[in-house]
Amino acid sequence: MTTSLFDLFKIGVGPSSSHTMGPMRASCRFARSLEEASQLNRVARVQVDLYGSLALTGKGHATDRAVLLGLAGNEPAAIDPAAIDSTVAAIRASKQVRIAGKQSIAFEEPRDLLFHRDLMFPPGAHTQHPNGVRFTAADAGGATLSQRTFFSIGGGFISEDGVAGLSPGEPEVIPPYVFHNAAELLQVAGEYSLSIDRVMLANECERMRAARRGAASEEPPEKIAERVRSGIRAIWETMQACAERGMAAEGILPGGLNVRRRAHRLAERLKVRAAAGEHSDPLAPLDWVTVYAMAVNEENAAGGRVVTAPTNGAAGVIPAVALYYRRFVPESSDEGIIRFFLTSAAIGALYKENASISGAEVGCQGEVGVACSMAAAGLTAALGGANDQVEHAAEIAMEHNLGMTCDPIGGLVQIPCIERNAMGAAKAVHASRLALNESGAHKVSLDQVIRTMYLTGLDMQSRYKETSLAGLALNIIEC
């Protein structure tokens, strides 16, 4: 597995990892490549062409804003969400963008940012993924200086057409425990008498050692392990802060659907019940799971600071289940949270490398479905489940998300996305409990269900995969 925990859990901004974070990263990379090639002073125009799902639902997912921000040299992890509106407004008012934050050029969106709603893939591209974007930089005479095509492949990940392998300067990492699927993960963990989280921790430590290089790479193993744990804690703190902001905020979400924020109202209602001593409902903690998941995804829909888990559209599932564990399980611990994230990342890596986490490629089963599977596995590990129970929980969770379409109304990550995260989080809790109460072998393996998910996604009609051309996105008009 080459996918790191810190690849799957990336701090960024909403509303979409594939339509906002990915295009912003691609735009920024293109802008910086012009600077690195010493071409900035020759650039007079940049044209951006969007294809497939990026063109069909890009406006609702803020792809246009993401491109402007990226060309100006902004990265999702570093940009201040509070500064986004004013930055975009300034670019639009002046009809100019400072490429890589340095070279100012004219940029008129009707002319320079084109949504090709009738083309699924960039013409002549070697790759066929429905989230394509092509950048072309030209000089004052119209001669092309640079043209590059990128694909936003889900979870904020991007790839460049025709470019394979490591990025320049990226170290090659040979992890101590190699696995390519769930069966190999269980085998290697059993061979060395390790839990899945310990396998993942060892691999993450090697990635961090390789990335730091030089004298820092000679740090004692325990210090490198603490760096990994510290990184996980930072992700966890960001998730908790996002949930708290979501539970505190009120009002209408942006985008034109006039969707009301509901997490605050629900949280206040639960607090009133608790204060009145209404503790008779044993399923009350699941109400909080709903609140946590919706709070995070309302923040995401508002363009706030979120963590891909593994995507923005599914960002509420994992924090909701982790918060359930920490606040409602009496024996929970900080170390249990570390196990939770390491284990869920191991499962997420299996989906990322053997299937897809892109709603535009395989539907929402690849987003909320994968998040549900990751959360179920993580919770099972945090609760002390054995490796085979972790694998079983992940399998159960995905088995009951198979075939889920991605049909956001108006191209906005609001309906059905916000409630869908709440349902995914609740399913994850149930899947974990079912697996922990089982013993012995089960009929369907995680590898089989991952393969099934991927093939189901490939068979799914494209209009049900983040295009807003079918499903709720089309039929809501009749309701």
PDB file of N, CA and C in Angstrom, residues 270-316:
ATOM      1  N   LEU A 270     -31.231  18.062  22.356  1.00  0.00           N
ATOM      2  CA  LEU A 270     -30.658  16.947  23.118  1.00  0.00           C
ATOM      3  C   LEU A 270     -30.120  17.425  24.462  1.00  0.00           C
ATOM      4  N   LYS A 271     -29.528  18.623  24.473  1.00  0.00           N
ATOM      5  CA  LYS A 271     -29.014  19.173  25.732  1.00  0.00           C
ATOM      6  C   LYS A 271     -30.156  19.441  26.714  1.00  0.00           C
ATOM      7  N   VAL A 272     -31.271  19.948  26.222  1.00  0.00           N
ATOM      8  CA  VAL A 272     -32.430  20.209  27.081  1.00  0.00           C
ATOM      9  C   VAL A 272     -32.950  18.906  27.684  1.00  0.00           C
ATOM     10  N   ARG A 273     -33.024  17.881  26.860  1.00  0.00           N
ATOM     11  CA  ARG A 273     -33.499  16.578  27.363  1.00  0.00           C
ATOM     12  C   ARG A 273     -32.567  16.043  28.442  1.00  0.00           C
ATOM     13  N   ALA A 274     -31.250  16.165  28.196  1.00  0.00           N
ATOM     14  CA  ALA A 274     -30.275  15.664  29.172  1.00  0.00           C
ATOM     15  C   ALA A 274     -30.374  16.444  30.473  1.00  0.00           C
ATOM     16  N   ALA A 275     -30.548  17.765  30.376  1.00  0.00           N
ATOM     17  CA  ALA A 275     -30.654  18.602  31.578  1.00  0.00           C
ATOM     18  C   ALA A 275     -31.911  18.273  32.382  1.00  0.00           C
ATOM     19  N   ALA A 276     -32.961  17.835  31.682  1.00  0.00           N
ATOM     20  CA  ALA A 276     -34.219  17.491  32.349  1.00  0.00           C
ATOM     21  C   ALA A 276     -34.194  16.077  32.919  1.00  0.00           C
ATOM     22  N   GLY A 277     -33.059  15.388  32.708  1.00  0.00           N
ATOM     23  CA  GLY A 277     -32.929  14.039  33.252  1.00  0.00           C
ATOM     24  C   GLY A 277     -33.580  12.964  32.415  1.00  0.00           C
ATOM     25  N   GLU A 278     -33.802  13.248  31.165  1.00  0.00           N
ATOM     26  CA  GLU A 278     -34.420  12.245  30.279  1.00  0.00           C
ATOM     27  C   GLU A 278     -33.342  11.295  29.765  1.00  0.00           C
ATOM     28  N   HIS A 279     -33.043  10.267  30.562  1.00  0.00           N
ATOM     29  CA  HIS A 279     -31.994   9.317  30.199  1.00  0.00           C
ATOM     30  C   HIS A 279     -32.563   7.924  29.931  1.00  0.00           C
ATOM     31  N   SER A 280     -33.838   7.857  29.701  1.00  0.00           N
ATOM     32  CA  SER A 280     -34.466   6.539  29.583  1.00  0.00           C
ATOM     33  C   SER A 280     -34.262   5.891  28.217  1.00  0.00           C
ATOM     34  N   ASP A 281     -33.912   6.687  27.217  1.00  0.00           N
ATOM     35  CA  ASP A 281     -33.768   6.141  25.869  1.00  0.00           C
ATOM     36  C   ASP A 281     -32.354   5.618  25.667  1.00  0.00           C
ATOM     37  N   PRO A 282     -32.169   4.296  25.569  1.00  0.00           N
ATOM     38  CA  PRO A 282     -30.817   3.741  25.421  1.00  0.00           C
ATOM     39  C   PRO A 282     -30.177   4.064  24.077  1.00  0.00           C
ATOM     40  N   LEU A 283     -30.978   4.498  23.111  1.00  0.00           N
ATOM     41  CA  LEU A 283     -30.431   4.830  21.792  1.00  0.00           C
ATOM     42  C   LEU A 283     -30.144   6.324  21.644  1.00  0.00           C
ATOM     43  N   ALA A 284     -30.259   7.077  22.726  1.00  0.00           N
ATOM     44  CA  ALA A 284     -30.000   8.520  22.654  1.00  0.00           C
ATOM     45  C   ALA A 284     -28.612   8.856  22.112  1.00  0.00           C
ATOM     46  N   PRO A 285     -27.556   8.078  22.439  1.00  0.00           N
ATOM     47  CA  PRO A 285     -26.241   8.401  21.862  1.00  0.00           C
ATOM     48  C   PRO A 285     -26.240   8.422  20.338  1.00  0.00           C
ATOM     49  N   LEU A 286     -27.118   7.638  19.717  1.00  0.00           N
ATOM     50  CA  LEU A 286     -27.181   7.657  18.251  1.00  0.00           C
ATOM     51  C   LEU A 286     -27.746   8.972  17.737  1.00  0.00           C
ATOM     52  N   ASP A 287     -28.559   9.648  18.560  1.00  0.00           N
ATOM     53  CA  ASP A 287     -29.011  10.984  18.168  1.00  0.00           C
ATOM     54  C   ASP A 287     -27.821  11.936  18.076  1.00  0.00           C
ATOM     55  N   TRP A 288     -26.877  11.765  19.005  1.00  0.00           N
ATOM     56  CA  TRP A 288     -25.680  12.594  18.962  1.00  0.00           C
ATOM     57  C   TRP A 288     -24.804  12.244  17.762  1.00  0.00           C
ATOM     58  N   VAL A 289     -24.761  10.966  17.386  1.00  0.00           N
ATOM     59  CA  VAL A 289     -24.033  10.574  16.175  1.00  0.00           C
ATOM     60  C   VAL A 289     -24.589  11.329  14.977  1.00  0.00           C
ATOM     61  N   THR A 290     -25.918  11.417  14.910  1.00  0.00           N
ATOM     62  CA  THR A 290     -26.576  12.169  13.835  1.00  0.00           C
ATOM     63  C   THR A 290     -26.165  13.635  13.862  1.00  0.00           C
ATOM     64  N   VAL A 291     -26.192  14.219  15.038  1.00  0.00           N
ATOM     65  CA  VAL A 291     -25.841  15.640  15.177  1.00  0.00           C
ATOM     66  C   VAL A 291     -24.405  15.890  14.743  1.00  0.00           C
ATOM     67  N   TYR A 292     -23.476  15.067  15.227  1.00  0.00           N
ATOM     68  CA  TYR A 292     -22.067  15.260  14.891  1.00  0.00           C
ATOM     69  C   TYR A 292     -21.846  15.189  13.378  1.00  0.00           C
ATOM     70  N   ALA A 293     -22.423  14.176  12.752  1.00  0.00           N
ATOM     71  CA  ALA A 293     -22.221  13.998  11.307  1.00  0.00           C
ATOM     72  C   ALA A 293     -22.807  15.164  10.523  1.00  0.00           C
ATOM     73  N   MET A 294     -24.016  15.588  10.901  1.00  0.00           N
ATOM     74  CA  MET A 294     -24.646  16.690  10.188  1.00  0.00           C
ATOM     75  C   MET A 294     -23.916  18.007  10.431  1.00  0.00           C
ATOM     76  N   ALA A 295     -23.407  18.202  11.641  1.00  0.00           N
ATOM     77  CA  ALA A 295     -22.683  19.430  11.953  1.00  0.00           C
ATOM     78  C   ALA A 295     -21.453  19.572  11.062  1.00  0.00           C
ATOM     79  N   VAL A 296     -20.691  18.484  10.909  1.00  0.00           N
ATOM     80  CA  VAL A 296     -19.495  18.522  10.071  1.00  0.00           C
ATOM     81  C   VAL A 296     -19.857  18.796   8.618  1.00  0.00           C
ATOM     82  N   ASN A 297     -20.896  18.135   8.136  1.00  0.00           N
ATOM     83  CA  ASN A 297     -21.219  18.311   6.716  1.00  0.00           C
ATOM     84  C   ASN A 297     -21.929  19.622   6.416  1.00  0.00           C
ATOM     85  N   GLU A 298     -22.563  20.200   7.415  1.00  0.00           N
ATOM     86  CA  GLU A 298     -23.066  21.557   7.216  1.00  0.00           C
ATOM     87  C   GLU A 298     -21.914  22.551   7.130  1.00  0.00           C
ATOM     88  N   GLU A 299     -20.880  22.346   7.933  1.00  0.00           N
ATOM     89  CA  GLU A 299     -19.686  23.177   7.826  1.00  0.00           C
ATOM     90  C   GLU A 299     -19.034  23.003   6.457  1.00  0.00           C
ATOM     91  N   ASN A 300     -18.983  21.766   5.992  1.00  0.00           N
ATOM     92  CA  ASN A 300     -18.407  21.499   4.673  1.00  0.00           C
ATOM     93  C   ASN A 300     -19.210  22.216   3.589  1.00  0.00           C
ATOM     94  N   ALA A 301     -20.535  22.114   3.659  1.00  0.00           N
ATOM     95  CA  ALA A 301     -21.394  22.750   2.661  1.00  0.00           C
ATOM     96  C   ALA A 301     -21.221  24.264   2.663  1.00  0.00           C
ATOM     97  N   ALA A 302     -20.851  24.819   3.824  1.00  0.00           N
ATOM     98  CA  ALA A 302     -20.651  26.259   3.941  1.00  0.00           C
ATOM     99  C   ALA A 302     -19.248  26.684   3.527  1.00  0.00           C
ATOM    100  N   GLY A 303     -18.406  25.715   3.100  1.00  0.00           N
ATOM    101  CA  GLY A 303     -17.052  26.040   2.670  1.00  0.00           C
ATOM    102  C   GLY A 303     -16.067  26.208   3.798  1.00  0.00           C
ATOM    103  N   GLY A 304     -16.376  25.617   4.971  1.00  0.00           N
ATOM    104  CA  GLY A 304     -15.510  25.759   6.134  1.00  0.00           C
ATOM    105  C   GLY A 304     -14.342  24.792   6.136  1.00  0.00           C
ATOM    106  N   ARG A 305     -13.560  24.828   7.219  1.00  0.00           N
ATOM    107  CA  ARG A 305     -12.398  23.966   7.385  1.00  0.00           C
ATOM    108  C   ARG A 305     -12.857  22.563   7.758  1.00  0.00           C
ATOM    109  N   VAL A 306     -12.489  21.579   6.951  1.00  0.00           N
ATOM    110  CA  VAL A 306     -12.870  20.191   7.188  1.00  0.00           C
ATOM    111  C   VAL A 306     -11.668  19.292   6.908  1.00  0.00           C
ATOM    112  N   VAL A 307     -11.837  18.011   7.222  1.00  0.00           N
ATOM    113  CA  VAL A 307     -10.822  17.002   6.922  1.00  0.00           C
ATOM    114  C   VAL A 307     -11.437  15.980   5.973  1.00  0.00           C
ATOM    115  N   THR A 308     -10.778  15.698   4.859  1.00  0.00           N
ATOM    116  CA  THR A 308     -11.257  14.639   3.974  1.00  0.00           C
ATOM    117  C   THR A 308     -11.246  13.330   4.749  1.00  0.00           C
ATOM    118  N   ALA A 309     -12.333  12.556   4.664  1.00  0.00           N
ATOM    119  CA  ALA A 309     -12.402  11.344   5.466  1.00  0.00           C
ATOM    120  C   ALA A 309     -13.268  10.262   4.822  1.00  0.00           C
ATOM    121  N   PRO A 310     -12.946   9.714   3.672  1.00  0.00           N
ATOM    122  CA  PRO A 310     -11.776  10.052   2.862  1.00  0.00           C
ATOM    123  C   PRO A 310     -12.036  11.203   1.893  1.00  0.00           C
ATOM    124  N   THR A 311     -13.301  11.703   1.835  1.00  0.00           N
ATOM    125  CA  THR A 311     -13.641  12.817   0.947  1.00  0.00           C
ATOM    126  C   THR A 311     -14.368  13.888   1.749  1.00  0.00           C
ATOM    127  N   ASN A 312     -14.578  15.038   1.152  1.00  0.00           N
ATOM    128  CA  ASN A 312     -15.359  16.083   1.824  1.00  0.00           C
ATOM    129  C   ASN A 312     -16.829  15.712   1.908  1.00  0.00           C
ATOM    130  N   GLY A 313     -17.356  15.135   0.825  1.00  0.00           N
ATOM    131  CA  GLY A 313     -18.765  14.767   0.805  1.00  0.00           C
ATOM    132  C   GLY A 313     -19.127  13.748   1.860  1.00  0.00           C
ATOM    133  N   ALA A 314     -18.127  12.995   2.341  1.00  0.00           N
ATOM    134  CA  ALA A 314     -18.337  11.983   3.376  1.00  0.00           C
ATOM    135  C   ALA A 314     -17.606  12.351   4.655  1.00  0.00           C
ATOM    136  N   ALA A 315     -17.283  13.640   4.818  1.00  0.00           N
ATOM    137  CA  ALA A 315     -16.402  14.065   5.911  1.00  0.00           C
ATOM    138  C   ALA A 315     -17.004  13.924   7.295  1.00  0.00           C
ATOM    139  N   GLY A 316     -18.331  13.734   7.405  1.00  0.00           N
ATOM    140  CA  GLY A 316     -18.959  13.685   8.717  1.00  0.00           C
ATOM    141  C   GLY A 316     -19.004  12.323   9.365  1.00  0.00           C
TER     142      GLY A 316
END
